[in-house]
GROMACS .gro file of C-alpha atoms in nm:
model
  179
    1MET     CA    1  14.292  -0.089   1.455
    2ARG     CA    2  14.369  -0.452   1.392
    3PRO     CA    3  14.217  -0.613   1.086
    4VAL     CA    4  13.968  -0.892   1.155
    5PRO     CA    5  13.877  -1.183   0.927
    6SER     CA    6  13.553  -1.142   0.736
    7VAL     CA    7  13.309  -1.408   0.624
    8GLY     CA    8  13.461  -1.419   0.275
    9GLY     CA    9  13.809  -1.487   0.411
   10MET     CA   10  13.938  -1.136   0.335
   11TRP     CA   11  14.069  -0.907   0.608
   12GLU     CA   12  13.881  -0.590   0.690
   13LEU     CA   13  13.868  -0.332   0.969
   14PRO     CA   14  13.591  -0.360   1.231
   15ASP     CA   15  13.292  -0.129   1.200
   16ALA     CA   16  13.417   0.223   1.268
   17GLY     CA   17  13.074   0.327   1.405
   18ILE     CA   18  13.096   0.111   1.718
   19ALA     CA   19  13.334   0.324   1.927
   20PRO     CA   20  13.168   0.662   1.852
   21SER     CA   21  12.823   0.513   1.916
   22MET     CA   22  12.936   0.359   2.245
   23LEU     CA   23  13.100   0.683   2.361
   24THR     CA   24  12.786   0.875   2.268
   25GLY     CA   25  12.586   0.622   2.471
   26VAL     CA   26  12.813   0.667   2.774
   27ALA     CA   27  12.792   1.048   2.752
   28THR     CA   28  12.415   1.052   2.697
   29GLY     CA   29  12.360   0.796   2.971
   30PHE     CA   30  12.561   0.996   3.223
   31GLY     CA   31  12.385   1.315   3.118
   32LEU     CA   32  12.049   1.161   3.205
   33ILE     CA   33  12.134   0.954   3.511
   34VAL     CA   34  12.318   1.204   3.731
   35ALA     CA   35  12.003   1.403   3.814
   36ILE     CA   36  11.908   1.317   4.171
   37GLY     CA   37  11.561   1.170   4.172
   38PRO     CA   38  11.396   0.915   4.397
   39GLN     CA   39  11.597   0.624   4.259
   40ASN     CA   40  11.933   0.796   4.304
   41ALA     CA   41  11.828   0.920   4.648
   42LEU     CA   42  11.752   0.563   4.755
   43VAL     CA   43  12.088   0.437   4.624
   44LEU     CA   44  12.265   0.719   4.807
   45ARG     CA   45  12.068   0.658   5.127
   46GLN     CA   46  12.145   0.287   5.131
   47GLY     CA   47  12.511   0.355   5.050
   48VAL     CA   48  12.546   0.607   5.333
   49ARG     CA   49  12.376   0.366   5.572
   50GLY     CA   50  12.604   0.087   5.449
   51GLU     CA   51  12.293  -0.128   5.424
   52ARG     CA   52  12.203  -0.349   5.131
   53ALA     CA   53  12.354  -0.106   4.879
   54GLY     CA   54  12.458  -0.396   4.657
   55ILE     CA   55  12.096  -0.509   4.620
   56VAL     CA   56  11.984  -0.157   4.535
   57VAL     CA   57  12.266  -0.107   4.282
   58ALA     CA   58  12.198  -0.446   4.118
   59VAL     CA   59  11.823  -0.380   4.085
   60CYS     CA   60  11.883  -0.031   3.941
   61VAL     CA   61  12.147  -0.144   3.690
   62LEU     CA   62  11.955  -0.452   3.575
   63SER     CA   63  11.636  -0.248   3.541
   64ASP     CA   64  11.817   0.015   3.336
   65LEU     CA   65  11.966  -0.253   3.110
   66VAL     CA   66  11.620  -0.400   3.045
   67LEU     CA   67  11.464  -0.059   2.978
   68ILE     CA   68  11.752   0.066   2.760
   69SER     CA   69  11.733  -0.258   2.560
   70ALA     CA   70  11.357  -0.219   2.518
   71GLY     CA   71  11.405   0.134   2.387
   72THR     CA   72  11.682   0.028   2.150
   73ALA     CA   73  11.473  -0.265   2.027
   74GLY     CA   74  11.208  -0.019   1.915
   75LEU     CA   75  10.971   0.043   2.204
   76GLY     CA   76  11.084   0.408   2.219
   77ALA     CA   77  11.018   0.451   1.846
   78LEU     CA   78  10.678   0.285   1.888
   79VAL     CA   79  10.580   0.527   2.166
   80SER     CA   80  10.721   0.823   1.972
   81SER     CA   81  10.522   0.728   1.660
   82HIS     CA   82  10.187   0.726   1.844
   83PRO     CA   83  10.104   1.083   1.945
   84THR     CA   84   9.832   0.981   2.193
   85LEU     CA   85  10.057   0.731   2.370
   86LEU     CA   86  10.343   0.981   2.372
   87GLY     CA   87  10.110   1.248   2.512
   88VAL     CA   88   9.989   1.018   2.791
   89ALA     CA   89  10.347   0.918   2.876
   90THR     CA   90  10.457   1.282   2.874
   91LEU     CA   91  10.163   1.391   3.091
   92ALA     CA   92  10.232   1.110   3.340
   93GLY     CA   93  10.597   1.210   3.352
   94CYS     CA   94  10.503   1.575   3.408
   95LEU     CA   95  10.269   1.482   3.693
   96VAL     CA   96  10.537   1.272   3.864
   97LEU     CA   97  10.801   1.541   3.817
   98GLY     CA   98  10.555   1.802   3.947
   99SER     CA   99  10.494   1.597   4.260
  100TYR     CA  100  10.870   1.559   4.310
  101ALA     CA  101  10.908   1.936   4.272
  102ALA     CA  102  10.631   2.000   4.527
  103GLN     CA  103  10.791   1.759   4.774
  104ALA     CA  104  11.132   1.922   4.723
  105LEU     CA  105  10.982   2.269   4.774
  106ARG     CA  106  10.810   2.156   5.094
  107ARG     CA  107  11.138   2.014   5.225
  108ALA     CA  108  11.330   2.327   5.122
  109LEU     CA  109  11.084   2.556   5.301
  110GLY     CA  110  11.093   2.338   5.613
  111SER     CA  111  11.319   2.418   5.904
  112GLY     CA  112  11.505   2.087   5.894
  113SER     CA  113  11.818   1.988   5.712
  114LEU     CA  114  11.914   1.681   5.515
  115VAL     CA  115  11.975   1.402   5.762
  116VAL     CA  116  12.023   1.039   5.672
  117ASP     CA  117  11.873   0.808   5.931
  118THR     CA  118  12.153   0.566   6.018
  119GLY     CA  119  11.984   0.412   6.319
  120GLY     CA  120  11.735   0.135   6.357
  121PRO     CA  121  11.743  -0.226   6.250
  122ALA     CA  122  11.878  -0.334   5.914
  123ALA     CA  123  11.613  -0.353   5.645
  124ASP     CA  124  11.507  -0.689   5.509
  125PRO     CA  125  11.679  -0.760   5.172
  126GLY     CA  126  11.343  -0.842   5.012
  127ALA     CA  127  11.190  -0.517   5.134
  128VAL     CA  128  11.488  -0.319   5.002
  129ALA     CA  129  11.462  -0.492   4.663
  130ALA     CA  130  11.085  -0.433   4.650
  131ARG     CA  131  11.124  -0.063   4.737
  132THR     CA  132  11.392  -0.025   4.469
  133LEU     CA  133  11.178  -0.205   4.210
  134ALA     CA  134  10.883   0.021   4.294
  135LEU     CA  135  11.089   0.342   4.274
  136THR     CA  136  11.227   0.226   3.940
  137TRP     CA  137  10.938   0.063   3.757
  138LEU     CA  138  10.658   0.290   3.883
  139ASN     CA  139  10.844   0.609   3.792
  140PRO     CA  140  10.736   0.743   3.449
  141HIS     CA  141  11.051   0.955   3.433
  142VAL     CA  142  11.260   0.637   3.412
  143TYR     CA  143  11.064   0.530   3.102
  144LEU     CA  144  11.098   0.872   2.941
  145ASP     CA  145  11.477   0.867   2.992
  146THR     CA  146  11.557   0.506   2.910
  147VAL     CA  147  11.291   0.379   2.672
  148VAL     CA  148  11.182   0.693   2.489
  149LEU     CA  149  11.486   0.923   2.491
  150LEU     CA  150  11.772   0.671   2.483
  151GLY     CA  151  11.571   0.447   2.251
  152SER     CA  152  11.509   0.737   2.012
  153VAL     CA  153  11.871   0.853   2.018
  154SER     CA  154  11.990   0.496   1.955
  155THR     CA  155  11.811   0.497   1.618
  156THR     CA  156  12.031   0.786   1.504
  157GLN     CA  157  12.354   0.597   1.576
  158ALA     CA  158  12.566   0.397   1.332
  159ALA     CA  159  12.569   0.114   1.589
  160PRO     CA  160  12.251   0.136   1.801
  161TRP     CA  161  12.340  -0.159   2.026
  162ALA     CA  162  12.686  -0.014   2.093
  163PHE     CA  163  12.509   0.307   2.196
  164ALA     CA  164  12.285   0.101   2.427
  165ALA     CA  165  12.590  -0.074   2.572
  166GLY     CA  166  12.749   0.265   2.640
  167ALA     CA  167  12.436   0.387   2.819
  168GLY     CA  168  12.435   0.063   3.019
  169ILE     CA  169  12.799   0.118   3.115
  170ALA     CA  170  12.710   0.468   3.237
  171SER     CA  171  12.433   0.319   3.452
  172LEU     CA  172  12.664   0.054   3.596
  173VAL     CA  173  12.939   0.304   3.678
  174TRP     CA  174  12.704   0.568   3.821
  175PHE     CA  175  12.502   0.340   4.046
  176SER     CA  176  12.814   0.153   4.162
  177LEU     CA  177  12.988   0.478   4.258
  178LEU     CA  178  12.675   0.625   4.417
  179GLY     CA  179  12.605   0.310   4.620
   0.00000   0.00000   0.00000
């Protein structure tokens, strides 16, 4: 490591907690984001269709950055410290995940196979952005992962904002590759 000047004019090494916190953020972020849910399915669908994938990726990444920042700034700790609010958020997340499971079971028991519709006219950019915003911001699971879980883990790090940056990097890399 190179020494950096400090406020007092003396030379000192940069904070040693930044790199481990950032790497932990990257690893934790990837661990949470790779599960295929509605948001990832939409990114994959638009990428396979070659249609407006950049819009979808940008909305997903920017949304994640906002939500990760909110969690790191303390919203996750606020939710975690209020048992009623945490219970409501957990119940909402369970209901959404249960509905996803039921839909997946119905598709698995059906006679069809996974087919991406590549025909038809190109979707309007505004409609694609609106659909992506809805799948992101109306999904309680996104809040549980980004605000509550990543926000809570960030408080245990030597450099919470480096952890958040690492989680943001994971989001950027994942959505860019998926799209």
